[in-house]
Coordinates of C-alpha atoms in Angstrom, one line a residue:
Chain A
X1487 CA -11.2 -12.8 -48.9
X1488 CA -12.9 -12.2 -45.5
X1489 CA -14.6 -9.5 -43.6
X1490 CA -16.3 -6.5 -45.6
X1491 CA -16.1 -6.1 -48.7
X1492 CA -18.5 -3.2 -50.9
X1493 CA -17.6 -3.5 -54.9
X1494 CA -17.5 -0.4 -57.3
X1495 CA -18.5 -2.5 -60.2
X1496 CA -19.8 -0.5 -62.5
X1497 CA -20.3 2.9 -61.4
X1498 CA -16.0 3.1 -62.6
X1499 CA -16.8 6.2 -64.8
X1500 CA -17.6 8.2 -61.7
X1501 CA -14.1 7.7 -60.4
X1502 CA -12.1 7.5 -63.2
X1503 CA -14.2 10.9 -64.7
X1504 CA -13.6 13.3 -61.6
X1505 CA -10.0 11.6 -61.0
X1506 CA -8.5 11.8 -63.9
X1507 CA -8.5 15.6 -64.0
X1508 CA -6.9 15.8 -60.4
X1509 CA -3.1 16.0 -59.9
X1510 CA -1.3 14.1 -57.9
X1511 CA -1.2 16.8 -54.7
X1512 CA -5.1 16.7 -55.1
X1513 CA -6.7 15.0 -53.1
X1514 CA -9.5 12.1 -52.5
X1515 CA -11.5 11.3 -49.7
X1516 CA -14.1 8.0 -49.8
X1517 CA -16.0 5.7 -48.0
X1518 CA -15.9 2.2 -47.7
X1519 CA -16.5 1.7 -51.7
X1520 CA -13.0 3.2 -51.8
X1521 CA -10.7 0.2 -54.3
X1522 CA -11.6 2.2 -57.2
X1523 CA -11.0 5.6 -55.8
X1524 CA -7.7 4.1 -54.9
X1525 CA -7.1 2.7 -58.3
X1526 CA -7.6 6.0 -59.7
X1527 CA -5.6 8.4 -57.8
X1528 CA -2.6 5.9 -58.7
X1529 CA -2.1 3.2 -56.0
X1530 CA -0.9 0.1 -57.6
X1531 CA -3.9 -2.7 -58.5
X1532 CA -1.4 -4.9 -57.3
X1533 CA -1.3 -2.8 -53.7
X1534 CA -5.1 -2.7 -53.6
X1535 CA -5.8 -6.1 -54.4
X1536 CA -2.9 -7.2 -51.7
X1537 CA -4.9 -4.9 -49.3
X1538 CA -7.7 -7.3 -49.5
X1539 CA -6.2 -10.0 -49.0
X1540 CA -4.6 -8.5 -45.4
X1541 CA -1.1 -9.1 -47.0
X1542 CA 1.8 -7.1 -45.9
X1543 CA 2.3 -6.2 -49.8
X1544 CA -1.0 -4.1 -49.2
X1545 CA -1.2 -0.3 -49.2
X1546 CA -1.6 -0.2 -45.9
X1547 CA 0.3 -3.7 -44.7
X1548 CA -2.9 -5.4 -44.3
X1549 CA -3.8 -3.4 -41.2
X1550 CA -6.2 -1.3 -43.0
X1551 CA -8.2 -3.9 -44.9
X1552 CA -11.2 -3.0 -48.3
X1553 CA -12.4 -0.3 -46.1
X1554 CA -9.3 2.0 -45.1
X1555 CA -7.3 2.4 -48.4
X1556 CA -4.8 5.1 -47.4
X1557 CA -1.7 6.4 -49.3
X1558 CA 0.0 9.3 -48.6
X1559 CA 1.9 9.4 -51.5
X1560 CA -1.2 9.6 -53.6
X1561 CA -3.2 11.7 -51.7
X1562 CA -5.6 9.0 -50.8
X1563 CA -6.7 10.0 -47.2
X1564 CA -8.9 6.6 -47.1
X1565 CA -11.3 4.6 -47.1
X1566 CA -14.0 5.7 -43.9
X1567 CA -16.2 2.9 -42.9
X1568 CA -18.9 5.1 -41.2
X1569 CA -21.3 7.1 -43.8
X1570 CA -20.2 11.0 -43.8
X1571 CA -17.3 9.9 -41.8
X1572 CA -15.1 10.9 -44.6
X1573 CA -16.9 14.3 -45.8
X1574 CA -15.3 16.3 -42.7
X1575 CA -12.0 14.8 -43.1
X1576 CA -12.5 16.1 -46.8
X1577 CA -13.7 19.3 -45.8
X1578 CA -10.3 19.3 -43.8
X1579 CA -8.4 18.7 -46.4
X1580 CA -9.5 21.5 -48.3
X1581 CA -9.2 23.6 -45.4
X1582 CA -4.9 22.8 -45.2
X1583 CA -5.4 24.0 -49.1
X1584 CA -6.6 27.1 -48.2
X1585 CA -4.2 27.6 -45.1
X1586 CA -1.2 27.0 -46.8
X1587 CA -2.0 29.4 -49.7
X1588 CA -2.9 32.0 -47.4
X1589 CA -1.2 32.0 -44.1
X1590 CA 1.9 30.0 -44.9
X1591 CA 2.1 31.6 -48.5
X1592 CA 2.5 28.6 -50.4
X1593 CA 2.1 27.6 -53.6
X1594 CA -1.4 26.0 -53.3
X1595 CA -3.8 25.3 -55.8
X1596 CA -4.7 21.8 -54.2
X1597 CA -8.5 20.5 -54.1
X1598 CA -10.4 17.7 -52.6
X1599 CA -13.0 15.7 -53.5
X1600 CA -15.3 14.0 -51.5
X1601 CA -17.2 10.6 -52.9
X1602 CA -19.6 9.3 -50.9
X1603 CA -23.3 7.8 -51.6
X1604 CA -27.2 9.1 -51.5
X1605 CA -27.6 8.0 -48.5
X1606 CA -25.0 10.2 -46.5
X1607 CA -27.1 13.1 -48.3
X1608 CA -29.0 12.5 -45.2
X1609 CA -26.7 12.6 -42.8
X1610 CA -25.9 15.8 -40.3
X1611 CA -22.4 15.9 -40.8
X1612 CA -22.7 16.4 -45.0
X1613 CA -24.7 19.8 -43.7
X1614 CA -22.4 20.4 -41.2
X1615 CA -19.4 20.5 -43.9
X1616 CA -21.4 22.4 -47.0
X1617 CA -21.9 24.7 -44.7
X1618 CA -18.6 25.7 -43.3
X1619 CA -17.0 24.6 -47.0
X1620 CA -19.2 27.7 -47.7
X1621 CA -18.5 29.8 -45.1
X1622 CA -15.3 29.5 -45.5
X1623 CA -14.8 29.4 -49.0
X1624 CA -13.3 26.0 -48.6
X1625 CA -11.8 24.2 -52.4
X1626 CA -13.6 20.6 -52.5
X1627 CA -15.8 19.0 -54.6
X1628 CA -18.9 17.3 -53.1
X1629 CA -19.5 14.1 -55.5
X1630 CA -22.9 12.2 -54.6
X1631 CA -22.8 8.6 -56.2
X1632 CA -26.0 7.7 -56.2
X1633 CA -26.9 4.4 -56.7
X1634 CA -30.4 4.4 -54.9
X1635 CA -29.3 2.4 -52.4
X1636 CA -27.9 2.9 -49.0
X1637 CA -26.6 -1.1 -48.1
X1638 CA -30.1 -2.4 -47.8
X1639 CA -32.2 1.3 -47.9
X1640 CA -33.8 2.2 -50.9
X1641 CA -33.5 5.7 -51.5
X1642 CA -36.8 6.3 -51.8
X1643 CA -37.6 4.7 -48.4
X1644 CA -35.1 6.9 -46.6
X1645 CA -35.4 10.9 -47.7
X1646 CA -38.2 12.8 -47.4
X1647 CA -38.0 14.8 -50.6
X1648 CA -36.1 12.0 -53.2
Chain B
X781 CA -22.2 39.4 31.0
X782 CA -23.2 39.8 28.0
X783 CA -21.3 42.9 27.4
X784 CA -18.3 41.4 28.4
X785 CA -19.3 38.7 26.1
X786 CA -19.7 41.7 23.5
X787 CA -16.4 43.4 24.1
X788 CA -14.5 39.9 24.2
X789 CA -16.4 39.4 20.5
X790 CA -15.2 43.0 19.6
X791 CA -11.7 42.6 21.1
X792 CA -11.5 39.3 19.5
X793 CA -12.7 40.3 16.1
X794 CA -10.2 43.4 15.6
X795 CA -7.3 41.6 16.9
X796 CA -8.3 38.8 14.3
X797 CA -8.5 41.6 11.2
X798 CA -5.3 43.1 12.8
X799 CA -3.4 39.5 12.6
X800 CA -5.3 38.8 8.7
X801 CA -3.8 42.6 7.8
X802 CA -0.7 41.9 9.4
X803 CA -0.1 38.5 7.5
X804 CA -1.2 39.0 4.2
X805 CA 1.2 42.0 4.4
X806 CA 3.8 40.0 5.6
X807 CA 3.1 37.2 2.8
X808 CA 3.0 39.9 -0.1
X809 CA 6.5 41.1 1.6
X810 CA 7.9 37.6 1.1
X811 CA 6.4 37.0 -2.3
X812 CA 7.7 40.3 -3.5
X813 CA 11.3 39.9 -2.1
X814 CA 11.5 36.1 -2.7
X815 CA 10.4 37.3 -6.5
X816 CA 8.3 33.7 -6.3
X817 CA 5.6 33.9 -9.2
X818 CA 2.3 32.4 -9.7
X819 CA 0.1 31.4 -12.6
X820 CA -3.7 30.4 -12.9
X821 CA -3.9 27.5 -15.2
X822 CA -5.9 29.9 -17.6
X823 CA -2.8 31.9 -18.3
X824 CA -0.9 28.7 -18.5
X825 CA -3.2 27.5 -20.9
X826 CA -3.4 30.5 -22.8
X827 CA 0.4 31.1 -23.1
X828 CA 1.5 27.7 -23.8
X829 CA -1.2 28.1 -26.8
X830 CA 0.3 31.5 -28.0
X831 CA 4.0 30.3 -27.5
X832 CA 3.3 27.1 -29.2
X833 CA 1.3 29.2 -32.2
X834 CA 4.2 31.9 -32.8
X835 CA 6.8 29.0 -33.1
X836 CA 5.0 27.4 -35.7
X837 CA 2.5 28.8 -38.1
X838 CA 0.9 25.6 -38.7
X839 CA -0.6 25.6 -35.7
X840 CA -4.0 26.9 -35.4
X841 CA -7.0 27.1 -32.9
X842 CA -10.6 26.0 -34.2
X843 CA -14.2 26.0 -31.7
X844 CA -17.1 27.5 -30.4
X845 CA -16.3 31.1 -29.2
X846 CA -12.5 30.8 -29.7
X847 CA -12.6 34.2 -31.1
X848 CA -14.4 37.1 -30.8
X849 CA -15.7 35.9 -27.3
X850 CA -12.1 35.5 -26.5
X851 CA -13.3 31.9 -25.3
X852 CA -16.1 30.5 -23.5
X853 CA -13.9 30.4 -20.6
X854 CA -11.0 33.2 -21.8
X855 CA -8.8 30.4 -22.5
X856 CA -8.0 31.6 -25.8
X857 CA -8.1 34.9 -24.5
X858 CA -6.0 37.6 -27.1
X859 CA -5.1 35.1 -30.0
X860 CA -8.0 36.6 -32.2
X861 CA -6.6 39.7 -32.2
X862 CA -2.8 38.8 -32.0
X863 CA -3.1 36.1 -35.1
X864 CA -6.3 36.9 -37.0
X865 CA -9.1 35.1 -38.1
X866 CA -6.8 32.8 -40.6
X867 CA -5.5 31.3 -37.2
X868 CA -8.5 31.2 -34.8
X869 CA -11.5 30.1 -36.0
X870 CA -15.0 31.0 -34.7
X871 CA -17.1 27.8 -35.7
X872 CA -20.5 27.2 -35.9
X873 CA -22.3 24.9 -33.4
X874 CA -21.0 21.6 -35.1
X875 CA -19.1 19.1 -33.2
X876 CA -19.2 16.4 -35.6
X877 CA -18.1 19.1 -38.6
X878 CA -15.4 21.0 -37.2
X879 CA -13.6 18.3 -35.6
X880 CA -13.3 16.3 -38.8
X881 CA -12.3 19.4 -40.4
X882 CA -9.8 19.7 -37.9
X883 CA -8.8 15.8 -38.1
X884 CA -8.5 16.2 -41.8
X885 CA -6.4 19.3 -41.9
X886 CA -4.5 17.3 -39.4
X887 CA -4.1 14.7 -42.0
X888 CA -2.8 17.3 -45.1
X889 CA 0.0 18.2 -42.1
X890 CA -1.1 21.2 -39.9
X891 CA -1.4 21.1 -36.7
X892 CA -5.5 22.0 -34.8
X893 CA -6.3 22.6 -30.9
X894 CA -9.3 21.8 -31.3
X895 CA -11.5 23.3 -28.3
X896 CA -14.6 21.2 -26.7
X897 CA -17.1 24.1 -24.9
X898 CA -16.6 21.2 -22.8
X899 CA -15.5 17.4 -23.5
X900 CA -19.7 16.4 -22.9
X901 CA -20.3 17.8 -26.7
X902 CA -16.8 16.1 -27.6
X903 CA -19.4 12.9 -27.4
X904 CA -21.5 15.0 -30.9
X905 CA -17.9 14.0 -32.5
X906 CA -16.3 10.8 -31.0
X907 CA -16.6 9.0 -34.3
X908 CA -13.9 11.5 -35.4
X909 CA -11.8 11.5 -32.4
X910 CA -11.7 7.6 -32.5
X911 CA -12.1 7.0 -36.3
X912 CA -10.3 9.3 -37.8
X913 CA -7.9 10.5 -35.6
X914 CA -6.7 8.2 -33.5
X915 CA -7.2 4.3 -35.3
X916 CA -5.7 6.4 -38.4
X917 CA -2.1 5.9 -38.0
X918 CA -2.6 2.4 -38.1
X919 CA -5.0 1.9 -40.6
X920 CA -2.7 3.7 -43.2
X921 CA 0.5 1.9 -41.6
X922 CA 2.3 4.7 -40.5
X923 CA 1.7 6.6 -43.4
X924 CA -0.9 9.3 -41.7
X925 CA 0.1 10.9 -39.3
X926 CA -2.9 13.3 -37.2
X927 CA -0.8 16.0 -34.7
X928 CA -4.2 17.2 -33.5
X929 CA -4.9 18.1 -29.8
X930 CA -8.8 18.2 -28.9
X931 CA -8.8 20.0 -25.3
X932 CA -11.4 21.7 -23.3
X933 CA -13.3 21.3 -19.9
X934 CA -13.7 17.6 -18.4
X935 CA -15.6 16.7 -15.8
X936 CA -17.9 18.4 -13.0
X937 CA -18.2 21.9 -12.7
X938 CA -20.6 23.5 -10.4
X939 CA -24.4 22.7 -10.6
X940 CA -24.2 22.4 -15.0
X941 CA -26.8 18.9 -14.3
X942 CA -26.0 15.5 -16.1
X943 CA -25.5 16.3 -19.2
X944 CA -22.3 18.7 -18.5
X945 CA -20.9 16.9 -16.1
X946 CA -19.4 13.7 -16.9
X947 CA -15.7 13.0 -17.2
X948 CA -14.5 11.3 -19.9
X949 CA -10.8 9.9 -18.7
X950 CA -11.9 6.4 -18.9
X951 CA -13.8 6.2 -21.8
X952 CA -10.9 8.2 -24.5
X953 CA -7.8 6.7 -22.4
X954 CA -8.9 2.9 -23.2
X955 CA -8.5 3.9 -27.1
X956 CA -4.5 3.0 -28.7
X957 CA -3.5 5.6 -30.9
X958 CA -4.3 8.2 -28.4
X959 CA -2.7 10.1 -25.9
X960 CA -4.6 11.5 -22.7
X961 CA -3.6 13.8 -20.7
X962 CA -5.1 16.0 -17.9
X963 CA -3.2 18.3 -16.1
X964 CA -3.6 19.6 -12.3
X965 CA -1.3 23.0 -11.8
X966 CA -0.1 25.6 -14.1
X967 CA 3.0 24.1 -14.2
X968 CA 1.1 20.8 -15.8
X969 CA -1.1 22.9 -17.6
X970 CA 1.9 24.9 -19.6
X971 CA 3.9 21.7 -19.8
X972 CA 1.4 19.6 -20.9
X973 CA -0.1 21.6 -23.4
X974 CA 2.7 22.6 -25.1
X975 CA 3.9 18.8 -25.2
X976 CA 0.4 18.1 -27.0
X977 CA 0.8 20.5 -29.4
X978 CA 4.5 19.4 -30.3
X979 CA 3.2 15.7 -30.3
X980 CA 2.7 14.1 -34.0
X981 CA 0.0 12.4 -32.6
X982 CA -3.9 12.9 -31.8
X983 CA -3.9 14.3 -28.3
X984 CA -7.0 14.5 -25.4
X985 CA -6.0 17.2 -23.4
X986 CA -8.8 16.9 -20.3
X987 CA -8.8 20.6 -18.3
X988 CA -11.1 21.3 -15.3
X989 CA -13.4 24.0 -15.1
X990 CA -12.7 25.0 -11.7
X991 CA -9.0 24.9 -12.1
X992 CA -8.9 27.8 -14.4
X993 CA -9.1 30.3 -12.1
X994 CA -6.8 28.6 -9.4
X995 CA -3.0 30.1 -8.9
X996 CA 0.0 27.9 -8.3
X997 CA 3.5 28.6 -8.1
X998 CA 5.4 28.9 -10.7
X999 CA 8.9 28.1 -11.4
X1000 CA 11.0 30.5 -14.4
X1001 CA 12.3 27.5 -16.2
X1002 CA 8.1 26.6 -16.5
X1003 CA 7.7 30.4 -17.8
X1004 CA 10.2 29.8 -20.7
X1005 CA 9.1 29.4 -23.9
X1006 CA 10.7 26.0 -24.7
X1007 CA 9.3 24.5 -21.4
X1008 CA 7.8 20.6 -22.1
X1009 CA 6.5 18.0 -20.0
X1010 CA 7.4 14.6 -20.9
X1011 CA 4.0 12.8 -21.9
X1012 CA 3.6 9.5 -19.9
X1013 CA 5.0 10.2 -16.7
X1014 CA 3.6 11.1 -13.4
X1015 CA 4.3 13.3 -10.7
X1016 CA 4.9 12.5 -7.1
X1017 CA 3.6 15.5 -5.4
X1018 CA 4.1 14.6 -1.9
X1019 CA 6.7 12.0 -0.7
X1020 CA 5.3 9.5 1.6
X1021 CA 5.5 6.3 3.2
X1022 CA 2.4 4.6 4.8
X1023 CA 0.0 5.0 1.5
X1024 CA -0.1 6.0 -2.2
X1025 CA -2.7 7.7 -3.5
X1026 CA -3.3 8.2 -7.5
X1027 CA -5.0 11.0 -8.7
X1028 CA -5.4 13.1 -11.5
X1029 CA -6.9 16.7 -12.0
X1030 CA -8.6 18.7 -9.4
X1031 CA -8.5 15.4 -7.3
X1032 CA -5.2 15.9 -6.6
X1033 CA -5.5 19.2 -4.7
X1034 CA -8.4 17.2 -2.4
X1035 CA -5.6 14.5 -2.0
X1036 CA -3.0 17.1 -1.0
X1037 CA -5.4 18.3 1.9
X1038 CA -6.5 14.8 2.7
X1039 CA -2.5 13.8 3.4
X1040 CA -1.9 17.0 5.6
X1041 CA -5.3 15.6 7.4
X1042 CA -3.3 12.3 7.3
X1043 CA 0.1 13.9 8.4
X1044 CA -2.2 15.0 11.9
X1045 CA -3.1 11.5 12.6
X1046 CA 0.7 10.0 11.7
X1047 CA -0.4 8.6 8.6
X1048 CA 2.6 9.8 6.0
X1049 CA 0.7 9.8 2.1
X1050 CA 2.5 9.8 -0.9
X1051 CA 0.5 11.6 -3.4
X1052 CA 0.8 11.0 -7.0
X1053 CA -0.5 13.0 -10.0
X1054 CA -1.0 11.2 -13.0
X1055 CA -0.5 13.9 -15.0
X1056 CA -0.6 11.3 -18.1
X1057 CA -3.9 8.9 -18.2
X1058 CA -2.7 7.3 -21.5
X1059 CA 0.3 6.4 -21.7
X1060 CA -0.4 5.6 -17.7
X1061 CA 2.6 5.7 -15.3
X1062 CA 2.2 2.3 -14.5
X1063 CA 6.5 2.2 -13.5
X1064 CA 5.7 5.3 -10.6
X1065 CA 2.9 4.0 -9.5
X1066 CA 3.7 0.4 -8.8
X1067 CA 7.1 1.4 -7.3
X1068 CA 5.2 3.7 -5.0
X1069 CA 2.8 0.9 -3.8
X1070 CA 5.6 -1.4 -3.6
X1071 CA 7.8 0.8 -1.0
X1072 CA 4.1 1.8 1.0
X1073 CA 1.9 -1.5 0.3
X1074 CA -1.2 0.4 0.1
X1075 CA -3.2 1.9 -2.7
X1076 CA -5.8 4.9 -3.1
X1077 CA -7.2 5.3 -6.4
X1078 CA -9.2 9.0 -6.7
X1079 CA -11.2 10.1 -9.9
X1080 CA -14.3 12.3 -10.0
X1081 CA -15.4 9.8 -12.4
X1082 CA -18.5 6.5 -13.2
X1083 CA -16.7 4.2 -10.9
X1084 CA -17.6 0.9 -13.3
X1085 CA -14.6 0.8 -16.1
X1086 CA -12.8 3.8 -14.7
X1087 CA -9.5 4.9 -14.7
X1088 CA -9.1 4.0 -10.5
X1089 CA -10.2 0.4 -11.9
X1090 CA -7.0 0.3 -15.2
X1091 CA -4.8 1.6 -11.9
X1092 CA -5.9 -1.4 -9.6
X1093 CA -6.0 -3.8 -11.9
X1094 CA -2.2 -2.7 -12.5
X1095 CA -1.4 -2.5 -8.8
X1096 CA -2.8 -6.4 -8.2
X1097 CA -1.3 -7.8 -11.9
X1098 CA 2.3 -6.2 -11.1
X1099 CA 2.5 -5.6 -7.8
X1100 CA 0.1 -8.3 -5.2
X1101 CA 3.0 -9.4 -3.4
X1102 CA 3.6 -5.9 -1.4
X1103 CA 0.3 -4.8 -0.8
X1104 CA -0.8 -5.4 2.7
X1105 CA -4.2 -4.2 2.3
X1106 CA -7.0 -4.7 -0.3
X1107 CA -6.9 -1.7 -2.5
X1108 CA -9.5 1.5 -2.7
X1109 CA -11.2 3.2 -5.1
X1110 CA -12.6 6.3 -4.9
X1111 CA -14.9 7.1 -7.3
X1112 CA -17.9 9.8 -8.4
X1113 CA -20.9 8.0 -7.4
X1114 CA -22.6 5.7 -10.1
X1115 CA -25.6 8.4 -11.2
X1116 CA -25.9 11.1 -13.5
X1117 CA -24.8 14.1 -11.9
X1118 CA -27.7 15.7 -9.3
X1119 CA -28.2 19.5 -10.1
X1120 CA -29.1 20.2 -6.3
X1121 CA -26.1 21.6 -4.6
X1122 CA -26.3 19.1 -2.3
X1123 CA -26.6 16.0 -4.0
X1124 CA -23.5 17.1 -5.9
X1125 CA -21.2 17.5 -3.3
X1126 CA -22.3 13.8 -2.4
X1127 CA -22.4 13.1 -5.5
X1128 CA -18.2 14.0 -5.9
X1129 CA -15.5 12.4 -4.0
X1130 CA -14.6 14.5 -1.0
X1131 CA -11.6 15.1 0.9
X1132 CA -12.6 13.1 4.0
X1133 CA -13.6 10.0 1.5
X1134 CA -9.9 10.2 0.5
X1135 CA -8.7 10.3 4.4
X1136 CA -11.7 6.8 5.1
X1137 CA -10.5 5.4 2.7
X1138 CA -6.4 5.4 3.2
X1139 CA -7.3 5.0 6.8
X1140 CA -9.4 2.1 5.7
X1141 CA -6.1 1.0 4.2
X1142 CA -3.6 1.2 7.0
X1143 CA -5.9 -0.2 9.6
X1144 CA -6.3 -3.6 7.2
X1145 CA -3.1 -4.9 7.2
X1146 CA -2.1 -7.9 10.2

């Protein structure tokens, strides 16, 4: 395997507990530590794993790689290699939710989650989006996965107020 | 003497106001009787966004003052109150937020215009426009698809300083998975638009400040309501023969005036509006330089990795064997916009820097 590559071992019950309760016109929004959140929503191991590999078999043909796992069938609207990349792409999501219930009068009940680590809890754009998900009474689910460590930032070391 | 002087002045001055009456009367006459319309490219802009947002109801507007303000510069003038606050969203002051919103509700298949006060803050949210808009498509493999258009201001207005001045052509047209466009009359600005919004894919739609309030001519098949420019293909505003000048944008009004300076001195320019800066024209342009052997490149624009330098590097890769004469680049000049009045206007590619340099171009050749 080459390039980047940021393992989920161990922290599985986080995905597999919010997931699980998600249908499939839910959706998921992640960061680079996305394979499991993958996995969970219902893309194939054997399409992740190929993903990895940069095969053609992969989720995404190769061209997306361990950091953009996308499938539309699943909902899985990646993999964002830039932390709090994916929140307002979330936040987005959640928005279509709300816009098809309400202006287009569909049937919507669809939420979002958003995964993503301790240290985007620091970043503007996780502000940015609780705030409009607020103001706008927007249906996504913020999920911090906090594993004290932000690649080589302890957690400690980088908020004010841990 | 100096009364005759006076009366001469007097005489002069009230056959001049006389003549002005006279000829704007005659004009409206014509106007009125040749039932020729015109348009500012704000009520371009604005209709193609209402037309394009009653045909579809997935379309909706999201930025700073969209709303209640009616737009920072009455762009979005009327939609608040025609569509409601479900379909034009005030945001707060958060590039980085709303634009990801908008690339994500992009993502779950509606369709944002997503308005930049001006394209300077679109810099608070390039990650998004580059990240997860445009590289998305191929990171997924075709499976996402992001029919967003971010549009807004580009470029220099009048005396805004550094910081709300620069254009961006250069920097969002060198990125695949995006489409750039930047439009000059109404005509491009309806057509252009409306394209954008139709398109599937992420769209920078670059405006100019000063065009807003400009009129043009208007034709009626431009005023229906199913009017579309192609995206990717350039317009040849004025058929020459001796040189071609590229432009896009308010630069192509200054290389209009500089060919009819040109026209005076028996110099015939073919002017060409880019209409598209990705996909770039490079077929138009190249067969335009190949039947005058001279090139112009104009842009209000950083000179260094510019959009004149993607057009010459085309003209010499395809097209060295016709040219007769090095070619030219006109360019904004290589500092951050002055505020002084002054220093702006030198700081911005005039007219008569368009007519140096094509002169510059035909006086180069054996």
């Amino acid at each position: 395997m080459f390039g980047f590559v940021h393992l989920y071992n161990g922290q599985e019950a986080v995905s597999t507990g919010f997931i699980k309760l998600l249908t499939k016109s839910d959706s998921v929004v992640s960061t680079y530590r996305d394979h499991v959140h993958a996995l969970s929503k219902g893309v194939s191991a054997r399409a992740v794993m190929s993903e990895l590999f940069g095969k053609v078999t992969g989720c995404c043909r190769g061209q997306g790689g361990s950091m953009h796992m996308f499938s539309k069938e699943h909902n899985m609207l990646g993999g964002f290699a830039f932390i709090g990349e994916g929140i307002p792409v979330a936040t987005g999501a959640a928005f279509s939710s709300k816009y098809r219930r309400d202006v287009l009068k569909q049937d919507c009940e669809d939420v979002t989650v958003a995964f993503f680590g301790d240290g985007t809890c620091n970043n503007g754009q996780f502000y940015e989006c609780l705030n409009m998900a607020a103001l706008w009474k927007l249906p996504i689910i913020f999920v911090v996965e906090n594993n004290l460590w932000a690649i080589g930032m302890s957690h400690l070391r980088a908020t004010s107020d841990p | 003497m100096l009364g005759i002087l006076r009366q001469r002045a007097i005489d002069g001055g009230l056959a001049a106001s006389t003549l002005r009456r006279t000829r704007s009367a005659l004009v409206s006459a014509r106007s009125y009787a040749a039932g020729a319309k015109e348009m500012t490219v704000r009520d371009a802009l604005n209709s193609a966004i209402d037309e394009e947002m009653s045909a579809d109801p997935k379309v909706f507007v999201m930025g700073e003052e969209v709303g209640q303000y009616q737009g920072a510069y009455k762009i979005t003038k009327g939609l608040l109150e025609k569509y409601g606050p479900e379909r034009v969203y005030d945001t707060p002051i958060t590039e980085a937020g709303f634009t990801g919103i908008g690339v994500g509700a992009a993502y779950a298949g509606l369709k944002p215009v997503v308005e930049f006060m001006t394209f300077n803050f679109s810099m608070q949210a390039i990650d998004h426009i580059i990240n997860s808009a445009a590289k998305s498509n191929y990171m997924s493999a075709g499976q996402i698809n992001v029919p967003i258009v971010f549009r807004g201001p580009n470029g220099a207005a009048a005396g805004v300083g550094a910081q709300h001045s620069q254009c961006y052509a250069a920097w969002y047209a060198s990125v695949p998975g995006l489409k750039v466009l930047a439009p000059y009359s109404a005509e491009d600005a309806r057509g252009l638009l409306k394209a954008a919004i139709r398109d599937p894919d992420p769209v920078v739609f670059l405006e100019n400040e000063l065009l807003y309030g400009e009129s043009f001519p208007i034709s009626e098949e431009a005023l229906d309501s199913s009017f579309c420019l192609p995206i990717g293909k350039a317009k040849i505003e004025r058929e020459g023969k001796d040189v071609t000048i590229v432009t896009f944008s308010k630069m192509v009004g200054f290389a209009l005036k500089a060919a009819e300076k040109l026209a005076e001195e028996g110099i015939s320019a073919e002017v060409i509006n880019l209409r598209s800066i990705r996909p770039l024209d490079r077929a138009t342009i190249n067969a335009s330089v190949r039947k005058t052997s001279r090139l112009v490149t104009v842009e209000e624009g950083f000179p260094q990795h510019g959009v004149c330098a993607e057009i010459c590097a085309s003209v010499v890769e395809e097209s060295f064997s016709y040219l007769d004469a090095p070619v030219e680049r006109i360019a904004g000049a290589d500092v951050p916009m002055p505020y002084a009045a002054n220093l702006e206007r030198l700081a911005l590619p005039q007219v008569e820097d368009i007519v140096r340099a094509a002169k510059r171009a035909c006086y180069r050749s054996k």
